[in-house]
Amino acid sequence: MNTAIFEGVWIPLVTPMTGANGAQIDRNAFARLVDYYLAAGVNGLVVAGTTGEGTLLDDDERRWLVETACHLAHGHAPVVAGVGAADTANTAQQIRNIEDLPLAGYLVPPPYYLRPSQEGILWHYRTLAAGARKPLVLYNVPLRTGVTLAVETIRELASHDAFAAIKECDTHPLLHLPSQVTMRVLCGDDMQLLPALQAGAVGCISAAAHVRPDLYLKLLRYVREGDMGHAATLFNGMKPLIRRLFSEPNPVAIKAALASLGLCPETVRRPLMPCTPALRREIDTQLEVTMAF
């Protein structure tokens, strides 16, 4: 398994929506977004994940998104599909529905809502790995799942070839995990990106990178070159926009920013609600500031 691909700047693609309450996928807009981020030079794409409103997609929609992204990205960048549910069998079925597609792997959180024990989490991941032909990327996001992947659990999974990397969103582990496990760590908390890279994370899966992927690629280059002065200056300049992009439930503000940039409709699927006018104004102001970078 080539784990080296799991590094750099990955975009967890939004799913453009149209129609009343976001009832349909805007397929043309999705294809344009894939082309846009490939042209920007990002290292990989995640489709149907949290930022892609993955839990609100049906099986046919998820398959279309993944199949389209794989087709457009072939030969340019790897594609990972977001899957997940409270039920292990449901997650396994999601994998089977797209297993024939040329994916680099699956981004998989622990079962959410149930808050299983670490033993239950291990069982969940091992069961999924036994039925999947592609690697799994762990997704530690306790804010959404209600449960945290313990370091010991991550170490155990890292010892098996089926698990390629981890997207870490929990701040404290994020800043210590790279020195504690052999698994490749991707930052999932945009506000902690620079500290995470300094601690040994090899890249990020960043929702905010939708807006200025070039700045994220530049930040990573500064860190790799050891130019921490320029890295810190750039990151501090990015923080005000990043903070606002997560002021309302993801991907509400991301889509609002993309709409301001003419890249994507701002429509979200219910029960998510559109970005508030006040936040939209703040985002537009920060976009103007960021464009000067």
PDB file of N, CA and C in Angstrom, residues 126-193:
ATOM      1  N   ARG A 126     -12.004  -3.080  12.319  1.00  0.00           N
ATOM      2  CA  ARG A 126     -11.503  -4.368  11.816  1.00  0.00           C
ATOM      3  C   ARG A 126     -12.537  -5.032  10.911  1.00  0.00           C
ATOM      4  N   THR A 127     -13.803  -4.930  11.262  1.00  0.00           N
ATOM      5  CA  THR A 127     -14.869  -5.506  10.445  1.00  0.00           C
ATOM      6  C   THR A 127     -14.912  -4.837   9.077  1.00  0.00           C
ATOM      7  N   LEU A 128     -14.811  -3.520   9.060  1.00  0.00           N
ATOM      8  CA  LEU A 128     -14.815  -2.809   7.786  1.00  0.00           C
ATOM      9  C   LEU A 128     -13.594  -3.151   6.947  1.00  0.00           C
ATOM     10  N   ALA A 129     -12.430  -3.211   7.596  1.00  0.00           N
ATOM     11  CA  ALA A 129     -11.198  -3.516   6.869  1.00  0.00           C
ATOM     12  C   ALA A 129     -11.235  -4.908   6.257  1.00  0.00           C
ATOM     13  N   ALA A 130     -11.868  -5.838   6.942  1.00  0.00           N
ATOM     14  CA  ALA A 130     -11.937  -7.221   6.443  1.00  0.00           C
ATOM     15  C   ALA A 130     -12.730  -7.314   5.151  1.00  0.00           C
ATOM     16  N   GLY A 131     -13.648  -6.375   4.923  1.00  0.00           N
ATOM     17  CA  GLY A 131     -14.470  -6.433   3.723  1.00  0.00           C
ATOM     18  C   GLY A 131     -14.101  -5.428   2.655  1.00  0.00           C
ATOM     19  N   ALA A 132     -13.086  -4.606   2.916  1.00  0.00           N
ATOM     20  CA  ALA A 132     -12.709  -3.559   1.957  1.00  0.00           C
ATOM     21  C   ALA A 132     -11.419  -3.929   1.244  1.00  0.00           C
ATOM     22  N   ARG A 133     -11.339  -3.596  -0.032  1.00  0.00           N
ATOM     23  CA  ARG A 133     -10.133  -3.882  -0.805  1.00  0.00           C
ATOM     24  C   ARG A 133      -9.212  -2.672  -0.900  1.00  0.00           C
ATOM     25  N   LYS A 134      -9.633  -1.568  -0.319  1.00  0.00           N
ATOM     26  CA  LYS A 134      -8.830  -0.345  -0.344  1.00  0.00           C
ATOM     27  C   LYS A 134      -8.575   0.116   1.086  1.00  0.00           C
ATOM     28  N   PRO A 135      -7.533   0.906   1.297  1.00  0.00           N
ATOM     29  CA  PRO A 135      -7.177   1.306   2.662  1.00  0.00           C
ATOM     30  C   PRO A 135      -8.209   2.224   3.303  1.00  0.00           C
ATOM     31  N   LEU A 136      -8.211   2.212   4.619  1.00  0.00           N
ATOM     32  CA  LEU A 136      -9.073   3.077   5.398  1.00  0.00           C
ATOM     33  C   LEU A 136      -8.243   4.195   6.030  1.00  0.00           C
ATOM     34  N   VAL A 137      -8.801   5.394   6.028  1.00  0.00           N
ATOM     35  CA  VAL A 137      -8.225   6.531   6.736  1.00  0.00           C
ATOM     36  C   VAL A 137      -9.102   6.776   7.958  1.00  0.00           C
ATOM     37  N   LEU A 138      -8.512   6.670   9.141  1.00  0.00           N
ATOM     38  CA  LEU A 138      -9.264   6.911  10.363  1.00  0.00           C
ATOM     39  C   LEU A 138      -9.658   8.386  10.431  1.00  0.00           C
ATOM     40  N   TYR A 139     -10.776   8.643  11.097  1.00  0.00           N
ATOM     41  CA  TYR A 139     -11.296  10.016  11.175  1.00  0.00           C
ATOM     42  C   TYR A 139     -11.714  10.258  12.621  1.00  0.00           C
ATOM     43  N   ASN A 140     -10.835  10.905  13.381  1.00  0.00           N
ATOM     44  CA  ASN A 140     -11.138  11.176  14.785  1.00  0.00           C
ATOM     45  C   ASN A 140     -11.776  12.543  14.907  1.00  0.00           C
ATOM     46  N   VAL A 141     -13.084  12.577  15.094  1.00  0.00           N
ATOM     47  CA  VAL A 141     -13.822  13.836  15.135  1.00  0.00           C
ATOM     48  C   VAL A 141     -14.865  13.762  16.256  1.00  0.00           C
ATOM     49  N   PRO A 142     -14.411  13.777  17.510  1.00  0.00           N
ATOM     50  CA  PRO A 142     -15.319  13.562  18.646  1.00  0.00           C
ATOM     51  C   PRO A 142     -16.444  14.580  18.751  1.00  0.00           C
ATOM     52  N   LEU A 143     -16.245  15.792  18.228  1.00  0.00           N
ATOM     53  CA  LEU A 143     -17.310  16.788  18.269  1.00  0.00           C
ATOM     54  C   LEU A 143     -18.556  16.282  17.547  1.00  0.00           C
ATOM     55  N   ARG A 144     -18.361  15.475  16.521  1.00  0.00           N
ATOM     56  CA  ARG A 144     -19.491  14.964  15.744  1.00  0.00           C
ATOM     57  C   ARG A 144     -19.898  13.549  16.138  1.00  0.00           C
ATOM     58  N   THR A 145     -18.949  12.714  16.527  1.00  0.00           N
ATOM     59  CA  THR A 145     -19.283  11.320  16.815  1.00  0.00           C
ATOM     60  C   THR A 145     -19.637  11.083  18.272  1.00  0.00           C
ATOM     61  N   GLY A 146     -19.127  11.938  19.173  1.00  0.00           N
ATOM     62  CA  GLY A 146     -19.366  11.730  20.595  1.00  0.00           C
ATOM     63  C   GLY A 146     -18.398  10.776  21.244  1.00  0.00           C
ATOM     64  N   VAL A 147     -17.396  10.312  20.495  1.00  0.00           N
ATOM     65  CA  VAL A 147     -16.420   9.367  21.032  1.00  0.00           C
ATOM     66  C   VAL A 147     -15.049   9.707  20.460  1.00  0.00           C
ATOM     67  N   THR A 148     -14.015   9.468  21.261  1.00  0.00           N
ATOM     68  CA  THR A 148     -12.652   9.793  20.856  1.00  0.00           C
ATOM     69  C   THR A 148     -11.843   8.526  20.615  1.00  0.00           C
ATOM     70  N   LEU A 149     -11.072   8.515  19.547  1.00  0.00           N
ATOM     71  CA  LEU A 149     -10.137   7.413  19.308  1.00  0.00           C
ATOM     72  C   LEU A 149      -8.951   7.571  20.252  1.00  0.00           C
ATOM     73  N   ALA A 150      -8.743   6.602  21.134  1.00  0.00           N
ATOM     74  CA  ALA A 150      -7.618   6.650  22.061  1.00  0.00           C
ATOM     75  C   ALA A 150      -6.317   6.376  21.320  1.00  0.00           C
ATOM     76  N   VAL A 151      -5.220   6.900  21.847  1.00  0.00           N
ATOM     77  CA  VAL A 151      -3.907   6.688  21.222  1.00  0.00           C
ATOM     78  C   VAL A 151      -3.620   5.201  21.098  1.00  0.00           C
ATOM     79  N   GLU A 152      -3.955   4.430  22.123  1.00  0.00           N
ATOM     80  CA  GLU A 152      -3.706   2.978  22.085  1.00  0.00           C
ATOM     81  C   GLU A 152      -4.497   2.314  20.957  1.00  0.00           C
ATOM     82  N   THR A 153      -5.716   2.784  20.722  1.00  0.00           N
ATOM     83  CA  THR A 153      -6.539   2.246  19.637  1.00  0.00           C
ATOM     84  C   THR A 153      -5.918   2.587  18.286  1.00  0.00           C
ATOM     85  N   ILE A 154      -5.454   3.813  18.140  1.00  0.00           N
ATOM     86  CA  ILE A 154      -4.819   4.224  16.887  1.00  0.00           C
ATOM     87  C   ILE A 154      -3.551   3.416  16.645  1.00  0.00           C
ATOM     88  N   ARG A 155      -2.759   3.214  17.712  1.00  0.00           N
ATOM     89  CA  ARG A 155      -1.539   2.404  17.573  1.00  0.00           C
ATOM     90  C   ARG A 155      -1.863   0.988  17.109  1.00  0.00           C
ATOM     91  N   GLU A 156      -2.902   0.407  17.679  1.00  0.00           N
ATOM     92  CA  GLU A 156      -3.279  -0.955  17.308  1.00  0.00           C
ATOM     93  C   GLU A 156      -3.682  -1.012  15.835  1.00  0.00           C
ATOM     94  N   LEU A 157      -4.478  -0.070  15.387  1.00  0.00           N
ATOM     95  CA  LEU A 157      -4.904  -0.068  13.990  1.00  0.00           C
ATOM     96  C   LEU A 157      -3.736   0.253  13.058  1.00  0.00           C
ATOM     97  N   ALA A 158      -2.821   1.109  13.516  1.00  0.00           N
ATOM     98  CA  ALA A 158      -1.671   1.477  12.679  1.00  0.00           C
ATOM     99  C   ALA A 158      -0.766   0.296  12.397  1.00  0.00           C
ATOM    100  N   SER A 159      -0.862  -0.735  13.212  1.00  0.00           N
ATOM    101  CA  SER A 159      -0.006  -1.912  13.008  1.00  0.00           C
ATOM    102  C   SER A 159      -0.520  -2.811  11.890  1.00  0.00           C
ATOM    103  N   HIS A 160      -1.674  -2.495  11.327  1.00  0.00           N
ATOM    104  CA  HIS A 160      -2.266  -3.292  10.248  1.00  0.00           C
ATOM    105  C   HIS A 160      -2.226  -2.504   8.936  1.00  0.00           C
ATOM    106  N   ASP A 161      -1.900  -3.182   7.870  1.00  0.00           N
ATOM    107  CA  ASP A 161      -1.729  -2.533   6.571  1.00  0.00           C
ATOM    108  C   ASP A 161      -3.006  -1.894   6.041  1.00  0.00           C
ATOM    109  N   ALA A 162      -4.157  -2.326   6.541  1.00  0.00           N
ATOM    110  CA  ALA A 162      -5.420  -1.816   6.011  1.00  0.00           C
ATOM    111  C   ALA A 162      -5.653  -0.351   6.350  1.00  0.00           C
ATOM    112  N   PHE A 163      -4.906   0.177   7.329  1.00  0.00           N
ATOM    113  CA  PHE A 163      -5.143   1.539   7.794  1.00  0.00           C
ATOM    114  C   PHE A 163      -3.965   2.417   7.406  1.00  0.00           C
ATOM    115  N   ALA A 164      -4.249   3.443   6.586  1.00  0.00           N
ATOM    116  CA  ALA A 164      -3.179   4.188   5.930  1.00  0.00           C
ATOM    117  C   ALA A 164      -2.811   5.483   6.627  1.00  0.00           C
ATOM    118  N   ALA A 165      -3.771   6.130   7.290  1.00  0.00           N
ATOM    119  CA  ALA A 165      -3.535   7.460   7.851  1.00  0.00           C
ATOM    120  C   ALA A 165      -4.679   7.788   8.795  1.00  0.00           C
ATOM    121  N   ILE A 166      -4.562   8.940   9.439  1.00  0.00           N
ATOM    122  CA  ILE A 166      -5.649   9.413  10.295  1.00  0.00           C
ATOM    123  C   ILE A 166      -5.864  10.900  10.072  1.00  0.00           C
ATOM    124  N   LYS A 167      -7.121  11.295   9.928  1.00  0.00           N
ATOM    125  CA  LYS A 167      -7.506  12.703   9.971  1.00  0.00           C
ATOM    126  C   LYS A 167      -7.849  13.008  11.418  1.00  0.00           C
ATOM    127  N   GLU A 168      -7.033  13.821  12.063  1.00  0.00           N
ATOM    128  CA  GLU A 168      -7.192  14.108  13.488  1.00  0.00           C
ATOM    129  C   GLU A 168      -7.767  15.506  13.668  1.00  0.00           C
ATOM    130  N   CYS A 169      -8.924  15.580  14.339  1.00  0.00           N
ATOM    131  CA  CYS A 169      -9.598  16.862  14.549  1.00  0.00           C
ATOM    132  C   CYS A 169      -9.616  17.295  16.009  1.00  0.00           C
ATOM    133  N   ASP A 170      -9.188  16.436  16.907  1.00  0.00           N
ATOM    134  CA  ASP A 170      -9.207  16.748  18.334  1.00  0.00           C
ATOM    135  C   ASP A 170      -7.905  17.466  18.684  1.00  0.00           C
ATOM    136  N   THR A 171      -8.003  18.682  19.195  1.00  0.00           N
ATOM    137  CA  THR A 171      -6.841  19.563  19.308  1.00  0.00           C
ATOM    138  C   THR A 171      -5.692  18.977  20.105  1.00  0.00           C
ATOM    139  N   HIS A 172      -5.946  18.482  21.293  1.00  0.00           N
ATOM    140  CA  HIS A 172      -4.842  17.992  22.130  1.00  0.00           C
ATOM    141  C   HIS A 172      -4.117  16.807  21.483  1.00  0.00           C
ATOM    142  N   PRO A 173      -4.845  15.750  21.062  1.00  0.00           N
ATOM    143  CA  PRO A 173      -4.136  14.657  20.381  1.00  0.00           C
ATOM    144  C   PRO A 173      -3.414  15.112  19.119  1.00  0.00           C
ATOM    145  N   LEU A 174      -4.012  16.048  18.408  1.00  0.00           N
ATOM    146  CA  LEU A 174      -3.435  16.505  17.145  1.00  0.00           C
ATOM    147  C   LEU A 174      -2.008  16.998  17.329  1.00  0.00           C
ATOM    148  N   LEU A 175      -1.744  17.657  18.437  1.00  0.00           N
ATOM    149  CA  LEU A 175      -0.437  18.261  18.664  1.00  0.00           C
ATOM    150  C   LEU A 175       0.558  17.300  19.300  1.00  0.00           C
ATOM    151  N   HIS A 176       0.126  16.073  19.608  1.00  0.00           N
ATOM    152  CA  HIS A 176       1.022  15.089  20.200  1.00  0.00           C
ATOM    153  C   HIS A 176       1.061  13.770  19.429  1.00  0.00           C
ATOM    154  N   LEU A 177       0.015  13.508  18.652  1.00  0.00           N
ATOM    155  CA  LEU A 177      -0.124  12.219  17.985  1.00  0.00           C
ATOM    156  C   LEU A 177       1.017  11.869  17.036  1.00  0.00           C
ATOM    157  N   PRO A 178       1.518  12.816  16.226  1.00  0.00           N
ATOM    158  CA  PRO A 178       2.573  12.436  15.276  1.00  0.00           C
ATOM    159  C   PRO A 178       3.802  11.792  15.929  1.00  0.00           C
ATOM    160  N   SER A 179       4.089  12.138  17.180  1.00  0.00           N
ATOM    161  CA  SER A 179       5.240  11.546  17.864  1.00  0.00           C
ATOM    162  C   SER A 179       4.880  10.265  18.606  1.00  0.00           C
ATOM    163  N   GLN A 180       3.582   9.926  18.630  1.00  0.00           N
ATOM    164  CA  GLN A 180       3.136   8.776  19.423  1.00  0.00           C
ATOM    165  C   GLN A 180       2.734   7.567  18.585  1.00  0.00           C
ATOM    166  N   VAL A 181       2.491   7.773  17.300  1.00  0.00           N
ATOM    167  CA  VAL A 181       2.058   6.661  16.448  1.00  0.00           C
ATOM    168  C   VAL A 181       2.863   6.665  15.149  1.00  0.00           C
ATOM    169  N   THR A 182       2.896   5.516  14.495  1.00  0.00           N
ATOM    170  CA  THR A 182       3.604   5.400  13.225  1.00  0.00           C
ATOM    171  C   THR A 182       2.733   5.808  12.040  1.00  0.00           C
ATOM    172  N   MET A 183       1.449   5.957  12.283  1.00  0.00           N
ATOM    173  CA  MET A 183       0.508   6.300  11.215  1.00  0.00           C
ATOM    174  C   MET A 183       0.688   7.753  10.768  1.00  0.00           C
ATOM    175  N   ARG A 184       0.477   8.006   9.497  1.00  0.00           N
ATOM    176  CA  ARG A 184       0.560   9.362   8.951  1.00  0.00           C
ATOM    177  C   ARG A 184      -0.622  10.182   9.465  1.00  0.00           C
ATOM    178  N   VAL A 185      -0.318  11.371   9.980  1.00  0.00           N
ATOM    179  CA  VAL A 185      -1.339  12.219  10.593  1.00  0.00           C
ATOM    180  C   VAL A 185      -1.641  13.400   9.678  1.00  0.00           C
ATOM    181  N   LEU A 186      -2.927  13.568   9.365  1.00  0.00           N
ATOM    182  CA  LEU A 186      -3.417  14.703   8.588  1.00  0.00           C
ATOM    183  C   LEU A 186      -4.247  15.590   9.507  1.00  0.00           C
ATOM    184  N   CYS A 187      -3.954  16.865   9.523  1.00  0.00           N
ATOM    185  CA  CYS A 187      -4.659  17.807  10.384  1.00  0.00           C
ATOM    186  C   CYS A 187      -6.083  18.020   9.873  1.00  0.00           C
ATOM    187  N   GLY A 188      -7.054  17.893  10.790  1.00  0.00           N
ATOM    188  CA  GLY A 188      -8.443  18.145  10.438  1.00  0.00           C
ATOM    189  C   GLY A 188      -9.026  19.349  11.137  1.00  0.00           C
ATOM    190  N   ASP A 189      -8.194  20.091  11.881  1.00  0.00           N
ATOM    191  CA  ASP A 189      -8.622  21.283  12.595  1.00  0.00           C
ATOM    192  C   ASP A 189      -7.866  22.469  12.020  1.00  0.00           C
ATOM    193  N   ASP A 190      -8.532  23.251  11.178  1.00  0.00           N
ATOM    194  CA  ASP A 190      -7.850  24.315  10.439  1.00  0.00           C
ATOM    195  C   ASP A 190      -7.155  25.329  11.343  1.00  0.00           C
ATOM    196  N   MET A 191      -7.746  25.623  12.491  1.00  0.00           N
ATOM    197  CA  MET A 191      -7.158  26.612  13.388  1.00  0.00           C
ATOM    198  C   MET A 191      -5.881  26.108  14.048  1.00  0.00           C
ATOM    199  N   GLN A 192      -5.611  24.820  13.960  1.00  0.00           N
ATOM    200  CA  GLN A 192      -4.402  24.240  14.544  1.00  0.00           C
ATOM    201  C   GLN A 192      -3.420  23.764  13.480  1.00  0.00           C
ATOM    202  N   LEU A 193      -3.614  24.207  12.250  1.00  0.00           N
ATOM    203  CA  LEU A 193      -2.830  23.638  11.156  1.00  0.00           C
ATOM    204  C   LEU A 193      -1.328  23.849  11.320  1.00  0.00           C
TER     205      LEU A 193
END
